[in-house]
Amino acid sequence: MPTHGNAWERNLISSSQKPSSILPVQALLIDLDDTLLDDRAATQHALRAFVAAHNQALPLADEADAMARWRRIMAAHRPRHERGEISFVEQRRARVRDFLALELNDSAADAAFEPYRLAYESAWSPVPEYSEFLRRTALRPKVIVTNGDRSQQLRKIEVTGLAEHFLGVVTPEDCGQWKPNPMMFSAALAKLNVEPSTCLMIGDDPVRDIEPARRLGMRTFCVSTGHRDRSLLHALAMAT
């Protein structure tokens, strides 16, 4: 999910929607969270369950304030995970300890996180326009490029019925790098066996999804929840 919003990035969103090549799009690279799946809604649902389960340990807080705090804590620990300093599970435990402001051993932190995990997984669902998007791109090979934990992302794809529509999934565990490193995109292009100029990258993060793909020579489309002219279906105009 993008956390950026300066003028440079707004200009990038606008310019990234202009085709960089007259060649027809042969294949698609697509981000997962908040592009194909509504991760924002799932996170909100999970945090409500987490706060309700730990209401005695937490001061009463506005839901928006709780979400803002949760995202700040995520932003603090995610870079440590990306640098390889802590594992996916360890960064999850660190988030729980910080949010609850409690000294918890690993087992206690895992148990405390369980209401969040169960609610989060129960809320995995595609964005509303995904069925029509997949129908209209059925003849184009597609690969998902995601920064998420591989095992978790594969479960999301399987549970939501997306697996049969994609040739593969590229995660940091597959190539040793995270978006925006171009190796992530190059690995996906290799799976598709296409040149960048004939590929469209669709994502929701201007810095991690759009800019690196554009630099490789792909055309790009930046989706944004709540903006009708930047929905997944509007990306199809770039594929014609």
mmCIF file of C-alpha atoms in Angstrom:
data_model
loop_
_atom_site.group_PDB
_atom_site.id
_atom_site.type_symbol
_atom_site.label_atom_id
_atom_site.label_comp_id
_atom_site.label_asym_id
_atom_site.label_seq_id
_atom_site.Cartn_x
_atom_site.Cartn_y
_atom_site.Cartn_z
ATOM 1 C CA MET A 1 0.000 0.000 0.000
ATOM 2 C CA PRO A 2 1.355 3.363 -0.842
ATOM 3 C CA THR A 3 2.255 5.790 1.882
ATOM 4 C CA HIS A 4 3.416 8.542 -0.419
ATOM 5 C CA GLY A 5 1.696 11.711 -1.532
ATOM 6 C CA ASN A 6 4.049 14.465 -2.565
ATOM 7 C CA ALA A 7 3.808 16.500 -5.757
ATOM 8 C CA TRP A 8 6.448 14.424 -7.544
ATOM 9 C CA GLU A 9 4.405 11.266 -7.005
ATOM 10 C CA ARG A 10 1.167 12.904 -8.142
ATOM 11 C CA ASN A 11 2.921 13.939 -11.343
ATOM 12 C CA LEU A 12 4.222 10.396 -11.725
ATOM 13 C CA ILE A 13 0.703 8.953 -11.477
ATOM 14 C CA SER A 14 -0.441 11.250 -14.245
ATOM 15 C CA SER A 15 2.501 10.656 -16.547
ATOM 16 C CA SER A 16 2.520 6.901 -15.944
ATOM 17 C CA GLN A 17 -0.847 6.572 -17.619
ATOM 18 C CA LYS A 18 0.526 7.589 -20.993
ATOM 19 C CA PRO A 19 1.665 4.700 -23.221
ATOM 20 C CA SER A 20 5.425 4.593 -23.677
ATOM 21 C CA SER A 21 5.192 2.345 -26.716
ATOM 22 C CA ILE A 22 2.887 1.796 -29.682
ATOM 23 C CA LEU A 23 3.418 -1.971 -29.495
ATOM 24 C CA PRO A 24 0.342 -3.918 -28.328
ATOM 25 C CA VAL A 25 0.336 -5.187 -24.771
ATOM 26 C CA GLN A 26 1.057 -8.900 -24.777
ATOM 27 C CA ALA A 27 1.165 -9.574 -21.040
ATOM 28 C CA LEU A 28 0.363 -8.052 -17.652
ATOM 29 C CA LEU A 29 2.235 -7.660 -14.373
ATOM 30 C CA ILE A 30 -0.119 -6.945 -11.478
ATOM 31 C CA ASP A 31 0.360 -6.062 -7.835
ATOM 32 C CA LEU A 32 -1.805 -7.960 -5.336
ATOM 33 C CA ASP A 33 -2.724 -5.942 -2.227
ATOM 34 C CA ASP A 34 -4.993 -2.977 -2.948
ATOM 35 C CA THR A 35 -4.793 -3.705 -6.663
ATOM 36 C CA LEU A 36 -6.456 -7.110 -7.075
ATOM 37 C CA LEU A 37 -7.460 -7.573 -3.433
ATOM 38 C CA ASP A 38 -9.013 -5.038 -1.082
ATOM 39 C CA ASP A 39 -6.297 -5.224 1.570
ATOM 40 C CA ARG A 40 -7.261 -1.895 3.092
ATOM 41 C CA ALA A 41 -10.717 -3.187 4.033
ATOM 42 C CA ALA A 42 -9.304 -6.478 5.320
ATOM 43 C CA THR A 43 -6.814 -4.620 7.513
ATOM 44 C CA GLN A 44 -9.539 -2.392 8.949
ATOM 45 C CA HIS A 45 -11.701 -5.422 9.718
ATOM 46 C CA ALA A 46 -8.785 -7.228 11.358
ATOM 47 C CA LEU A 47 -7.781 -4.261 13.497
ATOM 48 C CA ARG A 48 -11.323 -3.871 14.810
ATOM 49 C CA ALA A 49 -11.239 -7.512 15.930
ATOM 50 C CA PHE A 50 -7.778 -7.079 17.442
ATOM 51 C CA VAL A 51 -8.768 -3.978 19.428
ATOM 52 C CA ALA A 52 -11.975 -5.635 20.624
ATOM 53 C CA ALA A 53 -10.040 -8.678 21.817
ATOM 54 C CA HIS A 54 -7.588 -6.531 23.782
ATOM 55 C CA ASN A 55 -9.868 -3.732 24.953
ATOM 56 C CA GLN A 56 -8.747 -4.103 28.574
ATOM 57 C CA ALA A 57 -5.111 -3.584 27.610
ATOM 58 C CA LEU A 58 -5.824 -0.671 25.278
ATOM 59 C CA PRO A 59 -7.050 2.811 26.115
ATOM 60 C CA LEU A 60 -10.264 3.798 24.400
ATOM 61 C CA ALA A 61 -9.304 5.197 21.021
ATOM 62 C CA ASP A 62 -10.977 6.442 17.901
ATOM 63 C CA GLU A 63 -10.871 3.839 15.116
ATOM 64 C CA ALA A 64 -9.087 6.222 12.780
ATOM 65 C CA ASP A 65 -6.465 6.947 15.439
ATOM 66 C CA ALA A 66 -5.991 3.233 16.076
ATOM 67 C CA MET A 67 -5.506 2.578 12.352
ATOM 68 C CA ALA A 68 -3.047 5.442 12.023
ATOM 69 C CA ARG A 69 -1.049 4.074 14.958
ATOM 70 C CA TRP A 70 -1.131 0.540 13.524
ATOM 71 C CA ARG A 71 0.175 1.787 10.182
ATOM 72 C CA ARG A 72 2.952 3.797 11.858
ATOM 73 C CA ILE A 73 4.060 0.687 13.697
ATOM 74 C CA MET A 74 3.938 -1.354 10.494
ATOM 75 C CA ALA A 75 6.029 1.285 8.728
ATOM 76 C CA ALA A 76 8.600 1.162 11.528
ATOM 77 C CA HIS A 77 9.127 -2.601 11.392
ATOM 78 C CA ARG A 78 8.655 -3.387 7.698
ATOM 79 C CA PRO A 79 12.057 -1.957 6.665
ATOM 80 C CA ARG A 80 13.753 -4.202 9.243
ATOM 81 C CA HIS A 81 12.056 -7.197 7.673
ATOM 82 C CA GLU A 82 12.990 -6.078 4.172
ATOM 83 C CA ARG A 83 16.639 -5.712 5.238
ATOM 84 C CA GLY A 84 16.585 -9.266 6.558
ATOM 85 C CA GLU A 85 17.087 -8.222 10.174
ATOM 86 C CA ILE A 86 13.906 -9.960 11.363
ATOM 87 C CA SER A 87 11.608 -12.574 9.873
ATOM 88 C CA PHE A 88 8.012 -12.059 8.776
ATOM 89 C CA VAL A 89 6.778 -13.635 12.017
ATOM 90 C CA GLU A 90 9.216 -11.606 14.121
ATOM 91 C CA GLN A 91 8.063 -8.298 12.640
ATOM 92 C CA ARG A 92 4.478 -9.345 13.335
ATOM 93 C CA ARG A 93 5.337 -10.011 16.976
ATOM 94 C CA ALA A 94 7.112 -6.671 17.226
ATOM 95 C CA ARG A 95 4.000 -4.889 15.925
ATOM 96 C CA VAL A 96 1.826 -6.601 18.547
ATOM 97 C CA ARG A 97 4.192 -5.668 21.380
ATOM 98 C CA ASP A 98 4.410 -2.057 20.259
ATOM 99 C CA PHE A 99 0.689 -1.630 19.723
ATOM 100 C CA LEU A 100 -0.281 -3.198 23.056
ATOM 101 C CA ALA A 101 2.706 -1.625 24.838
ATOM 102 C CA LEU A 102 3.358 -4.947 26.561
ATOM 103 C CA GLU A 103 6.438 -7.096 27.085
ATOM 104 C CA LEU A 104 5.304 -10.396 25.595
ATOM 105 C CA ASN A 105 7.286 -13.549 24.925
ATOM 106 C CA ASP A 106 6.970 -15.079 21.458
ATOM 107 C CA SER A 107 4.150 -17.463 22.370
ATOM 108 C CA ALA A 108 2.151 -14.718 24.064
ATOM 109 C CA ALA A 109 2.668 -12.346 21.129
ATOM 110 C CA ASP A 110 1.500 -15.034 18.701
ATOM 111 C CA ALA A 111 -1.581 -15.704 20.813
ATOM 112 C CA ALA A 112 -2.344 -11.992 21.067
ATOM 113 C CA PHE A 113 -2.149 -11.658 17.284
ATOM 114 C CA GLU A 114 -4.544 -14.527 16.619
ATOM 115 C CA PRO A 115 -7.785 -12.449 16.614
ATOM 116 C CA TYR A 116 -6.213 -10.167 14.016
ATOM 117 C CA ARG A 117 -5.040 -13.064 11.853
ATOM 118 C CA LEU A 118 -8.391 -14.826 11.871
ATOM 119 C CA ALA A 119 -10.315 -11.649 11.054
ATOM 120 C CA TYR A 120 -7.811 -10.599 8.378
ATOM 121 C CA GLU A 121 -7.980 -13.934 6.575
ATOM 122 C CA SER A 122 -11.771 -14.027 6.764
ATOM 123 C CA ALA A 123 -11.909 -10.625 5.034
ATOM 124 C CA TRP A 124 -9.713 -11.442 2.040
ATOM 125 C CA SER A 125 -11.714 -10.499 -1.033
ATOM 126 C CA PRO A 126 -11.024 -9.176 -4.529
ATOM 127 C CA VAL A 127 -11.812 -5.621 -5.545
ATOM 128 C CA PRO A 128 -15.345 -5.287 -7.011
ATOM 129 C CA GLU A 129 -14.286 -5.070 -10.646
ATOM 130 C CA TYR A 130 -11.934 -8.056 -10.608
ATOM 131 C CA SER A 131 -14.303 -10.512 -12.361
ATOM 132 C CA GLU A 132 -14.843 -8.237 -15.337
ATOM 133 C CA PHE A 133 -11.146 -7.402 -15.455
ATOM 134 C CA LEU A 134 -10.155 -11.074 -15.540
ATOM 135 C CA ARG A 135 -12.792 -11.843 -18.171
ATOM 136 C CA ARG A 136 -11.548 -9.105 -20.450
ATOM 137 C CA THR A 137 -7.880 -10.061 -20.002
ATOM 138 C CA ALA A 138 -8.406 -13.819 -20.206
ATOM 139 C CA LEU A 139 -6.274 -14.167 -23.344
ATOM 140 C CA ARG A 140 -3.338 -12.206 -21.941
ATOM 141 C CA PRO A 141 -0.837 -14.020 -19.710
ATOM 142 C CA LYS A 142 -0.515 -12.451 -16.269
ATOM 143 C CA VAL A 143 1.935 -12.633 -13.357
ATOM 144 C CA ILE A 144 1.417 -11.223 -9.867
ATOM 145 C CA VAL A 145 4.307 -9.195 -8.423
ATOM 146 C CA THR A 146 3.946 -8.686 -4.677
ATOM 147 C CA ASN A 147 6.114 -7.670 -1.727
ATOM 148 C CA GLY A 148 4.116 -9.810 0.704
ATOM 149 C CA ASP A 149 5.229 -12.947 2.494
ATOM 150 C CA ARG A 150 5.112 -15.709 -0.130
ATOM 151 C CA SER A 151 3.146 -18.294 1.857
ATOM 152 C CA GLN A 152 0.561 -15.732 2.941
ATOM 153 C CA GLN A 153 0.172 -14.248 -0.529
ATOM 154 C CA LEU A 154 -0.256 -17.678 -2.098
ATOM 155 C CA ARG A 155 -3.018 -18.436 0.421
ATOM 156 C CA LYS A 156 -4.740 -15.170 -0.485
ATOM 157 C CA ILE A 157 -4.587 -16.019 -4.171
ATOM 158 C CA GLU A 158 -5.915 -19.533 -3.622
ATOM 159 C CA VAL A 159 -8.728 -18.542 -1.232
ATOM 160 C CA THR A 160 -9.986 -15.760 -3.492
ATOM 161 C CA GLY A 161 -9.947 -17.891 -6.632
ATOM 162 C CA LEU A 162 -7.287 -15.878 -8.428
ATOM 163 C CA ALA A 163 -4.746 -18.698 -8.855
ATOM 164 C CA GLU A 164 -6.212 -20.157 -12.049
ATOM 165 C CA HIS A 165 -5.990 -16.796 -13.824
ATOM 166 C CA PHE A 166 -2.235 -16.229 -13.421
ATOM 167 C CA LEU A 167 0.858 -17.938 -14.775
ATOM 168 C CA GLY A 168 2.812 -17.291 -11.617
ATOM 169 C CA VAL A 169 3.623 -15.158 -8.609
ATOM 170 C CA VAL A 170 6.869 -13.309 -7.874
ATOM 171 C CA THR A 171 7.717 -12.393 -4.276
ATOM 172 C CA PRO A 172 10.934 -11.235 -2.589
ATOM 173 C CA GLU A 173 11.576 -14.845 -1.553
ATOM 174 C CA ASP A 174 11.828 -15.767 -5.238
ATOM 175 C CA CYS A 175 14.517 -13.280 -6.227
ATOM 176 C CA GLY A 176 16.058 -11.938 -3.021
ATOM 177 C CA GLN A 177 14.880 -8.369 -3.603
ATOM 178 C CA TRP A 178 11.857 -6.216 -2.826
ATOM 179 C CA LYS A 179 9.950 -3.821 -5.013
ATOM 180 C CA PRO A 180 11.004 -1.254 -6.179
ATOM 181 C CA ASN A 181 14.155 -3.239 -7.056
ATOM 182 C CA PRO A 182 13.935 -3.963 -10.813
ATOM 183 C CA MET A 183 14.906 -7.602 -10.240
ATOM 184 C CA MET A 184 11.341 -8.246 -9.054
ATOM 185 C CA PHE A 185 9.948 -7.044 -12.382
ATOM 186 C CA SER A 186 12.644 -8.753 -14.434
ATOM 187 C CA ALA A 187 11.797 -12.064 -12.752
ATOM 188 C CA ALA A 188 8.160 -11.617 -13.718
ATOM 189 C CA LEU A 189 9.070 -10.709 -17.295
ATOM 190 C CA ALA A 190 11.168 -13.874 -17.497
ATOM 191 C CA LYS A 191 8.159 -15.958 -16.466
ATOM 192 C CA LEU A 192 6.129 -14.319 -19.210
ATOM 193 C CA ASN A 193 8.939 -14.432 -21.779
ATOM 194 C CA VAL A 194 8.089 -10.971 -23.091
ATOM 195 C CA GLU A 195 9.926 -7.694 -23.608
ATOM 196 C CA PRO A 196 9.170 -4.803 -21.223
ATOM 197 C CA SER A 197 7.817 -2.668 -24.052
ATOM 198 C CA THR A 198 4.999 -5.168 -24.638
ATOM 199 C CA CYS A 199 3.998 -5.428 -20.994
ATOM 200 C CA LEU A 200 1.670 -3.408 -18.747
ATOM 201 C CA MET A 201 2.330 -3.072 -14.998
ATOM 202 C CA ILE A 202 -0.706 -2.333 -12.811
ATOM 203 C CA GLY A 203 -0.247 -1.368 -9.166
ATOM 204 C CA ASP A 204 -1.322 1.030 -6.448
ATOM 205 C CA ASP A 205 2.056 2.361 -5.292
ATOM 206 C CA PRO A 206 3.721 5.040 -7.436
ATOM 207 C CA VAL A 207 7.166 4.370 -5.947
ATOM 208 C CA ARG A 208 7.199 0.587 -5.561
ATOM 209 C CA ASP A 209 5.022 -0.420 -8.531
ATOM 210 C CA ILE A 210 4.903 2.304 -11.146
ATOM 211 C CA GLU A 211 8.272 4.061 -11.306
ATOM 212 C CA PRO A 212 10.506 0.940 -11.509
ATOM 213 C CA ALA A 213 8.295 -0.608 -14.192
ATOM 214 C CA ARG A 214 8.307 2.614 -16.189
ATOM 215 C CA ARG A 215 12.099 2.779 -15.980
ATOM 216 C CA LEU A 216 12.315 -0.724 -17.434
ATOM 217 C CA GLY A 217 10.259 0.415 -20.433
ATOM 218 C CA MET A 218 6.843 -0.936 -19.481
ATOM 219 C CA ARG A 219 3.683 1.063 -19.761
ATOM 220 C CA THR A 220 2.003 1.473 -16.389
ATOM 221 C CA PHE A 221 -1.273 2.216 -14.676
ATOM 222 C CA CYS A 222 -1.656 3.326 -11.049
ATOM 223 C CA VAL A 223 -4.947 2.247 -9.475
ATOM 224 C CA SER A 224 -6.454 4.058 -6.508
ATOM 225 C CA THR A 225 -9.367 2.944 -4.348
ATOM 226 C CA GLY A 226 -12.198 5.453 -4.420
ATOM 227 C CA HIS A 227 -11.139 7.114 -7.686
ATOM 228 C CA ARG A 228 -13.442 5.925 -10.469
ATOM 229 C CA ASP A 229 -11.059 6.974 -13.230
ATOM 230 C CA ARG A 230 -8.233 4.961 -11.647
ATOM 231 C CA SER A 231 -9.997 1.645 -11.097
ATOM 232 C CA LEU A 232 -8.695 -1.711 -12.269
ATOM 233 C CA LEU A 233 -11.007 -1.623 -15.270
ATOM 234 C CA HIS A 234 -9.614 1.731 -16.398
ATOM 235 C CA ALA A 235 -6.225 0.036 -16.769
ATOM 236 C CA LEU A 236 -7.678 -1.870 -19.709
ATOM 237 C CA ALA A 237 -7.432 1.259 -21.845
ATOM 238 C CA MET A 238 -3.660 0.886 -21.599
ATOM 239 C CA ALA A 239 -3.821 -2.696 -22.874
ATOM 240 C CA THR A 240 -5.463 -1.892 -26.210
#
